[in-house]
Amino acid sequence: MQQHIHWFPGHMAKARRVIGEHLKLVDVVIELLDARIPVSSSNPMIEEITRNKPRIIALNKADLAEAEWTKRWTTYFATQGFSVVALEAVSGKGTKNLVSLVEQAAAPVIERLVAKGIRPRPVRAMILGIPNVGKSSLINRLLGTATVRTGDRPGVTRGQQWIKIGRNLELLDTPGVLWPKMEDQTVAFKLAITGAVPEEVYDREHVVDGLLTLMREHYGSMLTERYGLSVIAADNTELLSAVGRSRGCLRSGGLIDLEKARMILLNEFRSGKLGRVTLDQPEESTDSE
């Protein structure tokens, strides 16, 4: 990856300040990560930001990640002392387990209030996550209705609100969400291909070229099965042309519309139509530490 991808929007700098101001109101922090990129989708300053509040790791989009690697990530985070749950926010799978973990983590706080003679109140939690990791989809699923604005563009959610989930849980939806760690260009590339950063901050041609290299080296069978390829071309342009040809991305004169092919490949990768993919592995995180 020769291209540099940089992104630190101003509203995220403000978000950190707002998060810090509201942390004193919550009992538990839910850190929502993309199960395909648990390290790359985390905030590098999360420990400092949360000020040692009880933190639950929620691996969202688990249906898009390789199941075996998600199990390994669950074990990894557990060995680090975290409660962790794999989620599929769109379908709702894992959300009941998440609520249970939140209530368990907050139990000591509620018990201390009762011991002081204070009437028990609902558990208060804050969900933190980088753009497009699925915060609004998770809240919608917990509510059982789509009342929180969602979108497939990074940073679409604005404002803040308390959201009551049943009798025993209140969520503080925080504005602006967290920023990813963009200094490492390998991380930035993973964020780009999974849709966590806006398209205007990277060159699609370069990013798709990297995606083709990744797929060819590690997930070649997904390309052959999805696009009906007999062989995987060693040249990325040839491979992209083959993908475009299989999807009818033709211009006049029989030329392949490579830009249209790039968009199709990216969208099908992000939506899981190519198959389950995990780009971060636990060994990488221990090495980086």
Coordinates of C-alpha atoms in Angstrom, one line a residue:
M1 CA 0.0 0.0 0.0
Q2 CA 1.8 3.1 -1.3
Q3 CA -1.2 5.4 -0.9
H4 CA -1.5 7.3 2.4
I5 CA -5.0 7.4 4.0
H6 CA -5.5 10.1 6.6
W7 CA -8.7 11.0 8.5
F8 CA -9.3 12.9 11.7
P9 CA -12.6 14.8 11.4
G10 CA -13.1 17.6 13.8
H11 CA -16.4 16.3 15.2
M12 CA -14.5 13.3 16.5
A13 CA -12.2 15.5 18.5
K14 CA -15.2 17.0 20.0
A15 CA -16.7 13.6 20.6
R16 CA -13.8 12.7 22.9
R17 CA -14.5 15.7 25.0
V18 CA -18.3 14.9 25.2
I19 CA -17.6 11.3 26.0
G20 CA -15.4 12.3 28.8
E21 CA -18.0 14.7 30.2
H22 CA -20.7 11.9 30.2
L23 CA -18.6 9.0 31.5
K24 CA -19.4 10.0 35.1
L25 CA -23.1 9.3 34.3
V26 CA -22.6 5.6 33.2
D27 CA -21.8 2.4 35.0
V28 CA -20.5 0.4 32.1
V29 CA -18.9 1.0 28.7
I30 CA -19.7 -1.2 25.7
E31 CA -16.9 -1.1 23.2
L32 CA -18.3 -2.1 19.8
L33 CA -15.8 -3.6 17.4
D34 CA -16.0 -5.0 13.9
A35 CA -15.4 -8.8 14.3
R36 CA -13.5 -8.8 11.0
I37 CA -11.0 -6.2 12.3
P38 CA -11.1 -6.2 16.2
V39 CA -7.8 -4.4 16.5
S40 CA -8.1 -2.1 13.5
S41 CA -11.6 -1.0 14.6
S42 CA -10.6 -0.1 18.1
N43 CA -9.6 3.3 19.4
P44 CA -6.0 3.5 20.5
M45 CA -6.8 5.6 23.5
I46 CA -9.8 3.6 24.8
E47 CA -8.2 2.8 28.1
E48 CA -7.5 6.4 28.9
I49 CA -10.9 7.6 27.5
T50 CA -13.0 5.2 29.6
R51 CA -11.1 5.9 32.8
N52 CA -11.2 2.3 34.0
K53 CA -14.9 2.0 33.8
P54 CA -16.1 -1.6 33.5
R55 CA -15.8 -2.3 29.7
I56 CA -17.5 -5.0 27.7
I57 CA -16.1 -6.0 24.3
A58 CA -18.8 -6.6 21.7
L59 CA -17.7 -8.1 18.4
N60 CA -20.3 -6.9 15.9
K61 CA -20.8 -8.2 12.3
A62 CA -19.8 -11.6 13.5
D63 CA -21.8 -13.0 10.6
L64 CA -19.3 -11.4 8.2
A65 CA -16.2 -12.8 10.0
E66 CA -14.7 -16.2 10.1
A67 CA -16.4 -18.1 12.9
E68 CA -13.2 -19.8 14.1
W69 CA -11.3 -16.5 14.3
T70 CA -14.2 -14.9 16.2
K71 CA -13.9 -17.7 18.8
R72 CA -10.2 -17.1 19.1
W73 CA -10.8 -13.4 19.5
T74 CA -13.4 -14.1 22.2
T75 CA -10.8 -16.2 24.0
Y76 CA -8.1 -13.6 23.6
F77 CA -10.2 -10.7 25.1
A78 CA -11.3 -13.0 27.9
T79 CA -7.7 -13.7 28.8
Q80 CA -7.2 -9.9 28.9
G81 CA -9.9 -9.7 31.6
F82 CA -12.8 -8.5 29.5
S83 CA -16.3 -9.8 29.2
V84 CA -16.8 -10.3 25.5
V85 CA -19.7 -11.3 23.2
A86 CA -20.1 -11.9 19.5
L87 CA -23.0 -10.0 17.9
E88 CA -25.0 -9.8 14.8
A89 CA -26.7 -6.5 15.4
V90 CA -28.9 -6.6 12.3
S91 CA -30.4 -10.0 13.1
G92 CA -30.2 -9.6 16.9
K93 CA -28.1 -12.6 17.6
G94 CA -26.1 -12.1 20.8
T95 CA -27.9 -9.0 22.0
K96 CA -29.5 -10.8 24.9
N97 CA -26.1 -12.0 26.0
L98 CA -24.8 -8.5 25.8
V99 CA -27.6 -7.1 28.0
S100 CA -26.9 -9.8 30.5
L101 CA -23.2 -9.0 30.6
V102 CA -23.9 -5.3 31.1
E103 CA -26.2 -6.0 34.0
Q104 CA -23.6 -8.3 35.6
A105 CA -20.8 -5.7 35.2
A106 CA -22.9 -3.0 36.8
A107 CA -24.2 -5.2 39.6
P108 CA -21.5 -4.0 42.1
V109 CA -22.4 -0.4 41.4
I110 CA -26.1 -1.0 42.0
E111 CA -25.4 -3.0 45.1
R112 CA -23.4 -0.1 46.5
L113 CA -26.3 2.3 45.9
V114 CA -28.7 0.0 47.7
A115 CA -26.2 -0.3 50.6
K116 CA -26.3 3.5 50.9
G117 CA -30.1 3.4 51.1
I118 CA -30.5 4.7 47.6
R119 CA -33.4 3.3 45.5
P120 CA -32.2 0.9 42.8
R121 CA -32.1 2.5 39.3
P122 CA -31.6 1.1 35.8
V123 CA -28.1 0.3 34.7
R124 CA -26.6 3.0 32.7
A125 CA -24.3 2.1 29.8
M126 CA -22.5 3.9 27.0
I127 CA -21.8 2.4 23.6
L128 CA -18.5 3.5 22.0
G129 CA -17.3 2.6 18.5
I130 CA -15.7 3.9 15.4
P131 CA -17.9 4.9 12.4
N132 CA -20.0 2.3 10.6
V133 CA -19.3 -0.4 13.2
G134 CA -23.0 -0.8 13.8
K135 CA -23.9 1.3 16.9
S136 CA -27.3 2.5 15.6
S137 CA -28.2 -1.0 14.2
L138 CA -27.4 -2.4 17.7
I139 CA -29.5 0.2 19.5
N140 CA -32.4 -0.4 17.0
R141 CA -32.2 -4.1 17.6
L142 CA -32.3 -3.6 21.4
L143 CA -35.2 -1.3 21.0
G144 CA -37.0 -3.6 18.6
T145 CA -37.8 -0.7 16.3
A146 CA -35.8 1.5 14.0
T147 CA -36.1 4.8 15.8
V148 CA -32.4 5.7 15.7
R149 CA -31.1 7.1 12.5
T150 CA -28.8 4.7 10.7
G151 CA -26.8 4.8 7.5
D152 CA -24.0 3.1 5.6
R153 CA -21.9 6.2 5.6
P154 CA -19.3 6.6 8.4
G155 CA -20.3 9.1 11.0
V156 CA -24.0 9.4 10.0
T157 CA -25.3 9.5 13.6
R158 CA -25.5 12.9 15.2
G159 CA -26.5 14.3 18.6
Q160 CA -27.0 12.3 21.8
Q161 CA -29.8 10.8 23.7
W162 CA -30.7 8.4 26.5
I163 CA -32.5 5.3 25.3
K164 CA -34.3 3.1 27.7
I165 CA -34.1 -0.7 27.0
G166 CA -36.6 -2.5 29.1
R167 CA -36.8 -1.8 32.8
N168 CA -33.2 -2.3 33.8
L169 CA -31.0 -0.7 31.2
E170 CA -30.5 2.8 29.8
L171 CA -28.1 3.6 27.0
L172 CA -26.4 6.9 26.3
D173 CA -25.9 7.2 22.6
T174 CA -22.8 9.3 22.2
P175 CA -22.2 11.7 19.3
G176 CA -19.5 11.6 16.7
V177 CA -18.3 8.2 17.9
L178 CA -14.6 7.4 18.2
W179 CA -11.8 7.8 15.6
P180 CA -9.8 4.9 14.3
K181 CA -6.0 4.8 14.5
M182 CA -5.1 5.9 11.0
E183 CA -1.3 6.2 11.5
D184 CA -0.7 2.6 10.5
Q185 CA -1.4 2.4 6.8
T186 CA -2.1 -1.4 7.0
V187 CA -4.8 -0.5 9.5
A188 CA -6.1 2.3 7.4
F189 CA -6.4 -0.1 4.4
K190 CA -8.5 -2.5 6.4
L191 CA -10.7 0.3 7.6
A192 CA -11.1 1.5 4.0
I193 CA -12.1 -1.9 2.5
T194 CA -14.6 -2.6 5.3
G195 CA -16.2 0.8 4.9
A196 CA -15.2 2.5 8.2
V197 CA -13.9 5.6 6.6
P198 CA -15.4 8.0 4.0
E199 CA -14.6 7.2 0.3
E200 CA -13.3 10.8 -0.2
V201 CA -10.3 10.1 2.0
Y202 CA -8.9 7.3 -0.1
D203 CA -8.4 6.4 -3.8
R204 CA -10.7 3.6 -4.7
E205 CA -8.4 2.3 -7.4
H206 CA -5.5 1.8 -4.9
V207 CA -7.7 0.3 -2.2
V208 CA -9.3 -2.2 -4.6
D209 CA -5.9 -3.1 -5.9
G210 CA -4.9 -4.0 -2.4
L211 CA -8.1 -5.9 -1.9
L212 CA -7.5 -8.0 -5.0
T213 CA -4.0 -8.8 -3.7
L214 CA -5.4 -9.8 -0.3
M215 CA -8.1 -11.9 -1.8
R216 CA -5.8 -13.6 -4.3
E217 CA -3.3 -14.5 -1.6
H218 CA -5.8 -15.6 1.1
Y219 CA -9.3 -16.0 -0.2
G220 CA -8.8 -17.0 -3.9
S221 CA -11.5 -19.6 -3.8
M222 CA -14.1 -17.0 -2.9
L223 CA -13.3 -15.1 -6.1
T224 CA -13.5 -18.2 -8.2
E225 CA -16.8 -19.3 -6.7
R226 CA -18.5 -15.9 -6.7
Y227 CA -17.4 -14.8 -10.1
G228 CA -17.2 -18.2 -11.9
L229 CA -13.5 -17.9 -12.6
S230 CA -11.5 -20.9 -13.8
V231 CA -8.2 -19.4 -12.7
I232 CA -7.0 -16.5 -10.6
A233 CA -5.0 -14.1 -12.8
A234 CA -1.7 -13.0 -11.3
D235 CA -2.2 -9.5 -12.5
N236 CA -4.7 -7.4 -10.6
T237 CA -5.9 -5.6 -13.6
E238 CA -6.6 -8.8 -15.4
L239 CA -8.3 -10.2 -12.3
L240 CA -10.5 -7.1 -12.0
S241 CA -11.4 -7.4 -15.7
A242 CA -12.5 -11.0 -15.1
V243 CA -14.7 -9.9 -12.2
G244 CA -16.1 -7.1 -14.3
R245 CA -16.8 -9.4 -17.2
S246 CA -18.6 -11.9 -15.0
R247 CA -20.8 -9.1 -13.8
G248 CA -21.5 -7.6 -17.2
C249 CA -19.6 -4.4 -16.6
L250 CA -19.2 -3.7 -20.3
R251 CA -18.8 -0.5 -22.2
S252 CA -19.3 0.1 -25.9
G253 CA -16.8 -1.9 -27.9
G254 CA -16.7 -4.7 -25.4
L255 CA -14.4 -2.8 -23.0
I256 CA -14.6 -3.6 -19.3
D257 CA -15.9 -0.8 -17.0
L258 CA -13.2 -1.2 -14.4
E259 CA -14.6 1.5 -12.1
K260 CA -18.0 -0.3 -12.0
A261 CA -16.2 -3.6 -11.3
R262 CA -14.3 -2.0 -8.4
M263 CA -17.5 -0.8 -6.8
I264 CA -19.2 -4.2 -7.2
L265 CA -16.2 -6.0 -5.7
L266 CA -16.0 -3.6 -2.7
N267 CA -19.7 -3.8 -2.0
E268 CA -19.8 -7.5 -2.2
F269 CA -16.8 -7.8 0.0
R270 CA -18.3 -5.5 2.6
S271 CA -21.7 -7.2 2.6
G272 CA -20.2 -10.7 3.0
K273 CA -21.4 -11.9 -0.4
L274 CA -17.9 -13.1 -1.1
G275 CA -17.8 -15.0 2.1
R276 CA -16.7 -14.6 5.7
V277 CA -13.4 -12.8 6.1
T278 CA -11.2 -11.9 9.2
L279 CA -8.4 -9.5 8.6
D280 CA -7.0 -9.1 12.1
Q281 CA -5.8 -12.1 14.1
P282 CA -5.0 -12.3 17.8
E283 CA -1.3 -12.9 17.3
E284 CA -1.1 -9.6 15.4
S285 CA -2.5 -7.7 18.4
T286 CA 0.0 -9.3 20.8
D287 CA 2.8 -8.4 18.5
S288 CA 1.7 -4.8 18.2
E289 CA 1.5 -4.5 22.0

